[in-house]
Amino acid sequence: CPSGSVDTTPGSPCNAITFNTFFGGKPDLGPEEAKMSSVGVVFQPTADVSASIDWWDIKREGTIQSFGLTTILQNYTLFPENFYRDASGNITTIDTRWVNAGETRTKGLEVSLRGATKIGGARISTGLDGSYLLKKNSRLLANSPFGPSEVGVFTRSGDLGIRWKHSAYVSYQRGDWTSTFSQRYVGGYAAYVPPGVGTTGTKFLPSQWTWDVQPYKTYNLTFAYSGIKNLTLGFGIKNLFNTDPPYANSYDTNTGSGSSWEPRVADPRGRSYLLSAEYKFF
């Protein structure tokens, strides 16, 4: 249908139809191939202070993909063999099985900072590991053009192109005790846009929902005691402030892998408690 939408008018060629769907693996499915280039530098003016930055470029070919119905329909000229028809030309089955099809190009920077000092008999150390995405583009087939930038934009499969994400910590050590306070940060991105829906002039509930998924920040607190020979005991609180995942509409219309939250970014389980014991036999 030129409109891409169902038309219930009697006699319309765009009436809703029912068909079978093939899903799963295929006998000729093979591994992806990748080429990676990177270069970096480390600056360490003292034993307790260091900084590093790395640039990387990854090219993935033959990416394993399972195209959904919307993607296949929107790119019909690329996937005519995925539509099975009867003698009258009516669609009977659509093939959505996994295939080695496209290509992805990703570039980014990795940043690492470390610092430590002694104050009043205690050692305080800090650190940050961050990732800044410079480029992310993909194409459905090796002979098709690359699509628009996927940095900061929802994509149905693969990794989300989060522009900036980091882990940071502050650690306090005195004697046999060590405590660490850490943060995990994942930047926001443009939300999923349902087919046929624009970003303006459309009403959604709840009314406070926006077209951007907000950043996700969680904090952790851990304690460790190493005063017993060869034994280290630990206690921790994950998601200290019981932060809920930011609302995301993307999986409300998918296969059920998450509901109103993005499982590739967020964890809906809230605050949890950890106990650990590590014993060394040497």
PDB file of C-alpha atoms in Angstrom:
ATOM      1  CA  CYS A   1       0.000   0.000   0.000  1.00  0.00           C
ATOM      2  CA  PRO A   2       1.442   3.396  -0.904  1.00  0.00           C
ATOM      3  CA  SER A   3       0.313   4.831   2.438  1.00  0.00           C
ATOM      4  CA  GLY A   4       1.815   1.976   4.449  1.00  0.00           C
ATOM      5  CA  SER A   5      -1.347   1.934   6.566  1.00  0.00           C
ATOM      6  CA  VAL A   6      -4.412  -0.295   6.676  1.00  0.00           C
ATOM      7  CA  ASP A   7      -7.510   1.026   4.892  1.00  0.00           C
ATOM      8  CA  THR A   8     -10.736  -0.647   6.033  1.00  0.00           C
ATOM      9  CA  THR A   9     -12.824   0.798   3.185  1.00  0.00           C
ATOM     10  CA  PRO A  10     -14.643  -2.093   1.437  1.00  0.00           C
ATOM     11  CA  GLY A  11     -12.865  -3.037  -1.772  1.00  0.00           C
ATOM     12  CA  SER A  12      -9.636  -1.213  -0.854  1.00  0.00           C
ATOM     13  CA  PRO A  13      -6.421  -3.037  -1.808  1.00  0.00           C
ATOM     14  CA  CYS A  14      -5.037  -2.004   1.593  1.00  0.00           C
ATOM     15  CA  ASN A  15      -7.340  -4.097   3.774  1.00  0.00           C
ATOM     16  CA  ALA A  16      -5.729  -5.940   6.680  1.00  0.00           C
ATOM     17  CA  ILE A  17      -4.491  -9.435   5.829  1.00  0.00           C
ATOM     18  CA  THR A  18      -3.369 -12.434   7.848  1.00  0.00           C
ATOM     19  CA  PHE A  19      -0.208 -14.330   6.887  1.00  0.00           C
ATOM     20  CA  ASN A  20       2.364 -16.706   8.356  1.00  0.00           C
ATOM     21  CA  THR A  21       5.793 -15.606   9.564  1.00  0.00           C
ATOM     22  CA  PHE A  22       9.054 -17.543   9.412  1.00  0.00           C
ATOM     23  CA  PHE A  23      11.399 -16.819  12.317  1.00  0.00           C
ATOM     24  CA  GLY A  24      14.528 -18.354  13.831  1.00  0.00           C
ATOM     25  CA  GLY A  25      17.834 -19.455  12.302  1.00  0.00           C
ATOM     26  CA  LYS A  26      18.831 -20.481   8.769  1.00  0.00           C
ATOM     27  CA  PRO A  27      21.275 -23.240   7.727  1.00  0.00           C
ATOM     28  CA  ASP A  28      23.504 -20.801   5.849  1.00  0.00           C
ATOM     29  CA  LEU A  29      23.855 -18.321   8.763  1.00  0.00           C
ATOM     30  CA  GLY A  30      27.530 -17.559   9.386  1.00  0.00           C
ATOM     31  CA  PRO A  31      29.657 -15.489  11.799  1.00  0.00           C
ATOM     32  CA  GLU A  32      30.075 -11.747  11.511  1.00  0.00           C
ATOM     33  CA  GLU A  33      33.425 -10.344  10.442  1.00  0.00           C
ATOM     34  CA  ALA A  34      35.016  -7.246  11.929  1.00  0.00           C
ATOM     35  CA  LYS A  35      38.028  -5.023  11.390  1.00  0.00           C
ATOM     36  CA  MET A  36      39.180  -2.738  14.191  1.00  0.00           C
ATOM     37  CA  SER A  37      41.722   0.074  14.329  1.00  0.00           C
ATOM     38  CA  SER A  38      42.744   1.968  17.445  1.00  0.00           C
ATOM     39  CA  VAL A  39      45.379   4.323  18.753  1.00  0.00           C
ATOM     40  CA  GLY A  40      45.854   5.742  22.220  1.00  0.00           C
ATOM     41  CA  VAL A  41      48.090   7.614  24.586  1.00  0.00           C
ATOM     42  CA  VAL A  42      48.672   7.434  28.357  1.00  0.00           C
ATOM     43  CA  PHE A  43      49.909  10.347  30.495  1.00  0.00           C
ATOM     44  CA  GLN A  44      51.168   9.518  34.000  1.00  0.00           C
ATOM     45  CA  PRO A  45      52.983  12.422  35.669  1.00  0.00           C
ATOM     46  CA  THR A  46      53.145  10.627  39.050  1.00  0.00           C
ATOM     47  CA  ALA A  47      52.571   7.128  40.378  1.00  0.00           C
ATOM     48  CA  ASP A  48      49.144   8.191  41.695  1.00  0.00           C
ATOM     49  CA  VAL A  49      47.847  10.231  38.747  1.00  0.00           C
ATOM     50  CA  SER A  50      47.198   9.009  35.215  1.00  0.00           C
ATOM     51  CA  ALA A  51      45.043   9.826  32.208  1.00  0.00           C
ATOM     52  CA  SER A  52      44.511   8.051  28.908  1.00  0.00           C
ATOM     53  CA  ILE A  53      42.535   8.506  25.721  1.00  0.00           C
ATOM     54  CA  ASP A  54      41.956   5.978  22.939  1.00  0.00           C
ATOM     55  CA  TRP A  55      40.405   6.468  19.493  1.00  0.00           C
ATOM     56  CA  TRP A  56      38.858   3.403  17.870  1.00  0.00           C
ATOM     57  CA  ASP A  57      37.129   2.469  14.628  1.00  0.00           C
ATOM     58  CA  ILE A  58      35.161  -0.769  14.115  1.00  0.00           C
ATOM     59  CA  LYS A  59      33.794  -2.017  10.807  1.00  0.00           C
ATOM     60  CA  ARG A  60      31.424  -4.996  11.068  1.00  0.00           C
ATOM     61  CA  GLU A  61      30.400  -6.881   7.937  1.00  0.00           C
ATOM     62  CA  GLY A  62      27.833  -9.593   7.462  1.00  0.00           C
ATOM     63  CA  THR A  63      26.045  -8.386  10.576  1.00  0.00           C
ATOM     64  CA  ILE A  64      23.511 -10.879  11.887  1.00  0.00           C
ATOM     65  CA  GLN A  65      20.084  -9.297  11.664  1.00  0.00           C
ATOM     66  CA  SER A  66      16.436 -10.240  11.908  1.00  0.00           C
ATOM     67  CA  PHE A  67      14.341  -7.707  10.061  1.00  0.00           C
ATOM     68  CA  GLY A  68      10.941  -6.941  11.496  1.00  0.00           C
ATOM     69  CA  LEU A  69       7.810  -6.617   9.396  1.00  0.00           C
ATOM     70  CA  THR A  70       7.950  -2.821   9.408  1.00  0.00           C
ATOM     71  CA  THR A  71      11.563  -2.763   8.157  1.00  0.00           C
ATOM     72  CA  ILE A  72      10.873  -5.332   5.459  1.00  0.00           C
ATOM     73  CA  LEU A  73       7.789  -3.469   4.250  1.00  0.00           C
ATOM     74  CA  GLN A  74       9.561  -0.099   4.238  1.00  0.00           C
ATOM     75  CA  ASN A  75      12.411  -1.615   2.212  1.00  0.00           C
ATOM     76  CA  TYR A  76      10.424  -3.919  -0.051  1.00  0.00           C
ATOM     77  CA  THR A  77      12.723  -3.431  -3.049  1.00  0.00           C
ATOM     78  CA  LEU A  78      15.660  -4.760  -0.999  1.00  0.00           C
ATOM     79  CA  PHE A  79      13.830  -7.861   0.260  1.00  0.00           C
ATOM     80  CA  PRO A  80      11.474  -9.118  -2.479  1.00  0.00           C
ATOM     81  CA  GLU A  81      12.545 -12.730  -1.785  1.00  0.00           C
ATOM     82  CA  ASN A  82      11.230 -12.460   1.797  1.00  0.00           C
ATOM     83  CA  PHE A  83       7.633 -12.325   0.546  1.00  0.00           C
ATOM     84  CA  TYR A  84       6.047 -15.666  -0.349  1.00  0.00           C
ATOM     85  CA  ARG A  85       2.938 -15.430  -2.536  1.00  0.00           C
ATOM     86  CA  ASP A  86       0.300 -17.802  -3.838  1.00  0.00           C
ATOM     87  CA  ALA A  87      -0.616 -18.284  -7.496  1.00  0.00           C
ATOM     88  CA  SER A  88      -2.820 -15.179  -7.380  1.00  0.00           C
ATOM     89  CA  GLY A  89      -0.009 -12.975  -6.050  1.00  0.00           C
ATOM     90  CA  ASN A  90      -1.401 -12.702  -2.515  1.00  0.00           C
ATOM     91  CA  ILE A  91       1.109 -12.713   0.356  1.00  0.00           C
ATOM     92  CA  THR A  92       0.987 -15.973   2.322  1.00  0.00           C
ATOM     93  CA  THR A  93       4.230 -15.839   4.332  1.00  0.00           C
ATOM     94  CA  ILE A  94       6.933 -13.303   5.265  1.00  0.00           C
ATOM     95  CA  ASP A  95      10.438 -14.519   6.130  1.00  0.00           C
ATOM     96  CA  THR A  96      11.971 -12.710   9.142  1.00  0.00           C
ATOM     97  CA  ARG A  97      14.688 -15.285   9.949  1.00  0.00           C
ATOM     98  CA  TRP A  98      18.211 -14.241  10.984  1.00  0.00           C
ATOM     99  CA  VAL A  99      20.579 -13.503   8.090  1.00  0.00           C
ATOM    100  CA  ASN A 100      24.095 -12.153   7.457  1.00  0.00           C
ATOM    101  CA  ALA A 101      23.136  -8.991   5.677  1.00  0.00           C
ATOM    102  CA  GLY A 102      24.409  -5.551   6.502  1.00  0.00           C
ATOM    103  CA  GLU A 103      27.350  -3.519   7.644  1.00  0.00           C
ATOM    104  CA  THR A 104      27.994  -1.199  10.600  1.00  0.00           C
ATOM    105  CA  ARG A 105      30.658   1.491  11.071  1.00  0.00           C
ATOM    106  CA  THR A 106      31.310   2.788  14.575  1.00  0.00           C
ATOM    107  CA  LYS A 107      33.896   5.274  15.842  1.00  0.00           C
ATOM    108  CA  GLY A 108      34.487   6.614  19.314  1.00  0.00           C
ATOM    109  CA  LEU A 109      36.780   7.762  22.103  1.00  0.00           C
ATOM    110  CA  GLU A 110      37.548   6.033  25.397  1.00  0.00           C
ATOM    111  CA  VAL A 111      38.706   8.207  28.295  1.00  0.00           C
ATOM    112  CA  SER A 112      40.186   7.056  31.589  1.00  0.00           C
ATOM    113  CA  LEU A 113      41.247   9.167  34.598  1.00  0.00           C
ATOM    114  CA  ARG A 114      42.826   7.984  37.854  1.00  0.00           C
ATOM    115  CA  GLY A 115      44.001   9.847  40.947  1.00  0.00           C
ATOM    116  CA  ALA A 116      44.940   9.006  44.539  1.00  0.00           C
ATOM    117  CA  THR A 117      46.248  10.733  47.634  1.00  0.00           C
ATOM    118  CA  LYS A 118      46.830  10.062  51.349  1.00  0.00           C
ATOM    119  CA  ILE A 119      45.035  12.128  53.989  1.00  0.00           C
ATOM    120  CA  GLY A 120      45.345  11.535  57.732  1.00  0.00           C
ATOM    121  CA  GLY A 121      46.401   7.916  57.462  1.00  0.00           C
ATOM    122  CA  ALA A 122      43.779   7.050  54.857  1.00  0.00           C
ATOM    123  CA  ARG A 123      44.104   6.644  51.102  1.00  0.00           C
ATOM    124  CA  ILE A 124      41.516   8.255  48.850  1.00  0.00           C
ATOM    125  CA  SER A 125      41.386   7.288  45.196  1.00  0.00           C
ATOM    126  CA  THR A 126      39.088   8.373  42.371  1.00  0.00           C
ATOM    127  CA  GLY A 127      38.539   7.235  38.826  1.00  0.00           C
ATOM    128  CA  LEU A 128      36.413   7.726  35.726  1.00  0.00           C
ATOM    129  CA  ASP A 129      36.027   5.557  32.617  1.00  0.00           C
ATOM    130  CA  GLY A 130      33.996   7.175  29.849  1.00  0.00           C
ATOM    131  CA  SER A 131      33.027   6.460  26.272  1.00  0.00           C
ATOM    132  CA  TYR A 132      32.128   9.136  23.707  1.00  0.00           C
ATOM    133  CA  LEU A 133      30.556   7.932  20.464  1.00  0.00           C
ATOM    134  CA  LEU A 134      31.661   9.882  17.392  1.00  0.00           C
ATOM    135  CA  LYS A 135      29.924   7.947  14.623  1.00  0.00           C
ATOM    136  CA  LYS A 136      27.505   5.058  14.143  1.00  0.00           C
ATOM    137  CA  ASN A 137      25.986   4.197  10.775  1.00  0.00           C
ATOM    138  CA  SER A 138      24.661   1.003   9.285  1.00  0.00           C
ATOM    139  CA  ARG A 139      23.092  -0.355   6.149  1.00  0.00           C
ATOM    140  CA  LEU A 140      20.690  -3.222   5.719  1.00  0.00           C
ATOM    141  CA  LEU A 141      22.591  -4.849   2.842  1.00  0.00           C
ATOM    142  CA  ALA A 142      26.178  -4.611   1.637  1.00  0.00           C
ATOM    143  CA  ASN A 143      25.016  -3.055  -1.657  1.00  0.00           C
ATOM    144  CA  SER A 144      22.571  -0.558  -0.130  1.00  0.00           C
ATOM    145  CA  PRO A 145      23.501   2.979   1.051  1.00  0.00           C
ATOM    146  CA  PHE A 146      24.326   3.761   4.653  1.00  0.00           C
ATOM    147  CA  GLY A 147      21.443   5.143   6.662  1.00  0.00           C
ATOM    148  CA  PRO A 148      21.375   8.306   8.797  1.00  0.00           C
ATOM    149  CA  SER A 149      23.430   8.695  11.952  1.00  0.00           C
ATOM    150  CA  GLU A 150      22.411   6.349  14.786  1.00  0.00           C
ATOM    151  CA  VAL A 151      24.208   8.342  17.482  1.00  0.00           C
ATOM    152  CA  GLY A 152      21.726   9.340  20.158  1.00  0.00           C
ATOM    153  CA  VAL A 153      18.825   7.692  18.314  1.00  0.00           C
ATOM    154  CA  PHE A 154      16.799   4.572  19.098  1.00  0.00           C
ATOM    155  CA  THR A 155      17.530   1.537  16.929  1.00  0.00           C
ATOM    156  CA  ARG A 156      15.590  -1.718  17.082  1.00  0.00           C
ATOM    157  CA  SER A 157      18.561  -4.099  17.048  1.00  0.00           C
ATOM    158  CA  GLY A 158      22.200  -4.099  18.105  1.00  0.00           C
ATOM    159  CA  ASP A 159      23.682  -1.662  20.593  1.00  0.00           C
ATOM    160  CA  LEU A 160      22.073   1.697  21.196  1.00  0.00           C
ATOM    161  CA  GLY A 161      24.208   4.586  19.954  1.00  0.00           C
ATOM    162  CA  ILE A 162      24.552   6.341  23.301  1.00  0.00           C
ATOM    163  CA  ARG A 163      26.643   9.472  22.818  1.00  0.00           C
ATOM    164  CA  TRP A 164      28.224   9.510  26.305  1.00  0.00           C
ATOM    165  CA  LYS A 165      28.345   6.959  29.114  1.00  0.00           C
ATOM    166  CA  HIS A 166      30.689   6.548  32.046  1.00  0.00           C
ATOM    167  CA  SER A 167      31.467   4.865  35.337  1.00  0.00           C
ATOM    168  CA  ALA A 168      33.009   6.941  38.134  1.00  0.00           C
ATOM    169  CA  TYR A 169      34.020   6.149  41.693  1.00  0.00           C
ATOM    170  CA  VAL A 170      35.534   7.477  44.907  1.00  0.00           C
ATOM    171  CA  SER A 171      37.232   4.991  47.234  1.00  0.00           C
ATOM    172  CA  TYR A 172      38.285   5.474  50.867  1.00  0.00           C
ATOM    173  CA  GLN A 173      40.731   3.011  52.435  1.00  0.00           C
ATOM    174  CA  ARG A 174      41.920   2.998  56.052  1.00  0.00           C
ATOM    175  CA  GLY A 175      43.605  -0.055  57.526  1.00  0.00           C
ATOM    176  CA  ASP A 176      41.673  -3.206  56.682  1.00  0.00           C
ATOM    177  CA  TRP A 177      38.523  -1.333  55.613  1.00  0.00           C
ATOM    178  CA  THR A 178      37.680   0.003  52.155  1.00  0.00           C
ATOM    179  CA  SER A 179      34.500   1.773  51.074  1.00  0.00           C
ATOM    180  CA  THR A 180      33.633   2.780  47.516  1.00  0.00           C
ATOM    181  CA  PHE A 181      30.905   5.080  46.208  1.00  0.00           C
ATOM    182  CA  SER A 182      30.327   4.796  42.458  1.00  0.00           C
ATOM    183  CA  GLN A 183      28.084   6.169  39.732  1.00  0.00           C
ATOM    184  CA  ARG A 184      26.979   4.631  36.434  1.00  0.00           C
ATOM    185  CA  TYR A 185      25.712   7.123  33.849  1.00  0.00           C
ATOM    186  CA  VAL A 186      24.131   6.418  30.454  1.00  0.00           C
ATOM    187  CA  GLY A 187      23.138   9.405  28.327  1.00  0.00           C
ATOM    188  CA  GLY A 188      19.697   9.954  26.856  1.00  0.00           C
ATOM    189  CA  TYR A 189      18.613   9.494  23.263  1.00  0.00           C
ATOM    190  CA  ALA A 190      15.761  10.191  20.846  1.00  0.00           C
ATOM    191  CA  ALA A 191      12.876   7.802  21.491  1.00  0.00           C
ATOM    192  CA  TYR A 192      11.275   5.278  19.158  1.00  0.00           C
ATOM    193  CA  VAL A 193       8.794   6.825  16.718  1.00  0.00           C
ATOM    194  CA  PRO A 194       5.877   4.477  15.909  1.00  0.00           C
ATOM    195  CA  PRO A 195       5.190   3.941  12.173  1.00  0.00           C
ATOM    196  CA  GLY A 196       3.080   6.681  10.639  1.00  0.00           C
ATOM    197  CA  VAL A 197       3.411   8.971  13.667  1.00  0.00           C
ATOM    198  CA  GLY A 198       5.075  12.368  13.620  1.00  0.00           C
ATOM    199  CA  THR A 199       6.783  14.055  16.537  1.00  0.00           C
ATOM    200  CA  THR A 200       4.307  16.934  16.570  1.00  0.00           C
ATOM    201  CA  GLY A 201       0.549  17.170  16.530  1.00  0.00           C
ATOM    202  CA  THR A 202       0.085  13.743  18.131  1.00  0.00           C
ATOM    203  CA  LYS A 203      -1.303  13.198  21.624  1.00  0.00           C
ATOM    204  CA  PHE A 204       0.214  10.614  23.949  1.00  0.00           C
ATOM    205  CA  LEU A 205      -0.464   9.541  27.501  1.00  0.00           C
ATOM    206  CA  PRO A 206       0.972  10.144  29.997  1.00  0.00           C
ATOM    207  CA  SER A 207       0.959  13.824  29.115  1.00  0.00           C
ATOM    208  CA  GLN A 208       4.449  14.378  30.574  1.00  0.00           C
ATOM    209  CA  TRP A 209       6.030  11.956  28.100  1.00  0.00           C
ATOM    210  CA  THR A 210       8.529  13.504  25.681  1.00  0.00           C
ATOM    211  CA  TRP A 211      10.224  12.335  22.499  1.00  0.00           C
ATOM    212  CA  ASP A 212      13.523  11.979  24.354  1.00  0.00           C
ATOM    213  CA  VAL A 213      14.479   9.152  26.719  1.00  0.00           C
ATOM    214  CA  GLN A 214      16.126  10.737  29.731  1.00  0.00           C
ATOM    215  CA  PRO A 215      19.633   9.847  30.987  1.00  0.00           C
ATOM    216  CA  TYR A 216      19.916   6.943  33.404  1.00  0.00           C
ATOM    217  CA  LYS A 217      21.987   7.434  36.563  1.00  0.00           C
ATOM    218  CA  THR A 218      22.470   4.919  39.353  1.00  0.00           C
ATOM    219  CA  TYR A 219      24.746   4.900  42.409  1.00  0.00           C
ATOM    220  CA  ASN A 220      26.338   2.034  44.309  1.00  0.00           C
ATOM    221  CA  LEU A 221      27.991   1.776  47.719  1.00  0.00           C
ATOM    222  CA  THR A 222      30.273  -1.062  48.812  1.00  0.00           C
ATOM    223  CA  PHE A 223      32.317  -1.961  51.897  1.00  0.00           C
ATOM    224  CA  ALA A 224      35.147  -4.498  52.159  1.00  0.00           C
ATOM    225  CA  TYR A 225      37.035  -5.893  55.156  1.00  0.00           C
ATOM    226  CA  SER A 226      40.365  -7.708  54.696  1.00  0.00           C
ATOM    227  CA  GLY A 227      41.522  -8.055  58.309  1.00  0.00           C
ATOM    228  CA  ILE A 228      41.337 -11.866  58.295  1.00  0.00           C
ATOM    229  CA  LYS A 229      44.253 -13.687  56.658  1.00  0.00           C
ATOM    230  CA  ASN A 230      43.514 -14.654  53.030  1.00  0.00           C
ATOM    231  CA  LEU A 231      39.867 -13.639  53.463  1.00  0.00           C
ATOM    232  CA  THR A 232      38.009 -10.549  52.189  1.00  0.00           C
ATOM    233  CA  LEU A 233      34.405  -9.929  53.202  1.00  0.00           C
ATOM    234  CA  GLY A 234      32.204  -7.540  51.268  1.00  0.00           C
ATOM    235  CA  PHE A 235      28.814  -5.858  51.540  1.00  0.00           C
ATOM    236  CA  GLY A 236      27.221  -3.630  48.945  1.00  0.00           C
ATOM    237  CA  ILE A 237      24.113  -1.742  47.958  1.00  0.00           C
ATOM    238  CA  LYS A 238      23.373  -1.611  44.247  1.00  0.00           C
ATOM    239  CA  ASN A 239      21.186   1.255  42.974  1.00  0.00           C
ATOM    240  CA  LEU A 240      21.495   2.984  46.345  1.00  0.00           C
ATOM    241  CA  PHE A 241      18.698   5.524  45.733  1.00  0.00           C
ATOM    242  CA  ASN A 242      16.292   2.992  44.171  1.00  0.00           C
ATOM    243  CA  THR A 243      16.188   4.883  40.868  1.00  0.00           C
ATOM    244  CA  ASP A 244      13.563   3.787  38.347  1.00  0.00           C
ATOM    245  CA  PRO A 245      14.544   3.383  34.692  1.00  0.00           C
ATOM    246  CA  PRO A 246      13.628   6.317  32.431  1.00  0.00           C
ATOM    247  CA  TYR A 247      10.427   5.744  30.497  1.00  0.00           C
ATOM    248  CA  ALA A 248      10.929   4.361  26.980  1.00  0.00           C
ATOM    249  CA  ASN A 249       8.114   3.444  24.620  1.00  0.00           C
ATOM    250  CA  SER A 250      10.197   1.255  22.317  1.00  0.00           C
ATOM    251  CA  TYR A 251       9.353  -2.176  23.709  1.00  0.00           C
ATOM    252  CA  ASP A 252       5.624  -1.678  24.211  1.00  0.00           C
ATOM    253  CA  THR A 253       5.157  -2.754  20.586  1.00  0.00           C
ATOM    254  CA  ASN A 254       7.958  -5.285  20.332  1.00  0.00           C
ATOM    255  CA  THR A 255       8.205  -8.910  21.431  1.00  0.00           C
ATOM    256  CA  GLY A 256       7.870  -8.296  25.168  1.00  0.00           C
ATOM    257  CA  SER A 257      11.583  -7.880  26.029  1.00  0.00           C
ATOM    258  CA  GLY A 258      10.936  -5.106  28.511  1.00  0.00           C
ATOM    259  CA  SER A 259       7.889  -2.939  29.097  1.00  0.00           C
ATOM    260  CA  SER A 260       8.202   0.859  29.240  1.00  0.00           C
ATOM    261  CA  TRP A 261      11.970   0.561  29.835  1.00  0.00           C
ATOM    262  CA  GLU A 262      14.948  -0.201  27.613  1.00  0.00           C
ATOM    263  CA  PRO A 263      16.644  -3.479  28.673  1.00  0.00           C
ATOM    264  CA  ARG A 264      19.863  -2.643  26.790  1.00  0.00           C
ATOM    265  CA  VAL A 265      20.341   0.367  29.092  1.00  0.00           C
ATOM    266  CA  ALA A 266      18.318   0.079  32.272  1.00  0.00           C
ATOM    267  CA  ASP A 267      17.553  -2.390  35.066  1.00  0.00           C
ATOM    268  CA  PRO A 268      14.019  -2.279  36.552  1.00  0.00           C
ATOM    269  CA  ARG A 269      14.825  -4.279  39.686  1.00  0.00           C
ATOM    270  CA  GLY A 270      15.644  -1.274  41.863  1.00  0.00           C
ATOM    271  CA  ARG A 271      17.753  -1.370  45.017  1.00  0.00           C
ATOM    272  CA  SER A 272      19.475  -4.643  45.869  1.00  0.00           C
ATOM    273  CA  TYR A 273      21.984  -5.864  48.452  1.00  0.00           C
ATOM    274  CA  LEU A 274      25.148  -7.848  47.877  1.00  0.00           C
ATOM    275  CA  LEU A 275      27.241 -10.065  50.157  1.00  0.00           C
ATOM    276  CA  SER A 276      30.558 -11.573  49.136  1.00  0.00           C
ATOM    277  CA  ALA A 277      33.399 -13.613  50.575  1.00  0.00           C
ATOM    278  CA  GLU A 278      36.722 -14.161  48.796  1.00  0.00           C
ATOM    279  CA  TYR A 279      39.289 -16.613  50.132  1.00  0.00           C
ATOM    280  CA  LYS A 280      42.771 -17.101  48.681  1.00  0.00           C
ATOM    281  CA  PHE A 281      44.457 -20.481  49.144  1.00  0.00           C
ATOM    282  CA  PHE A 282      47.998 -19.176  48.734  1.00  0.00           C
TER     283      PHE A 282
END
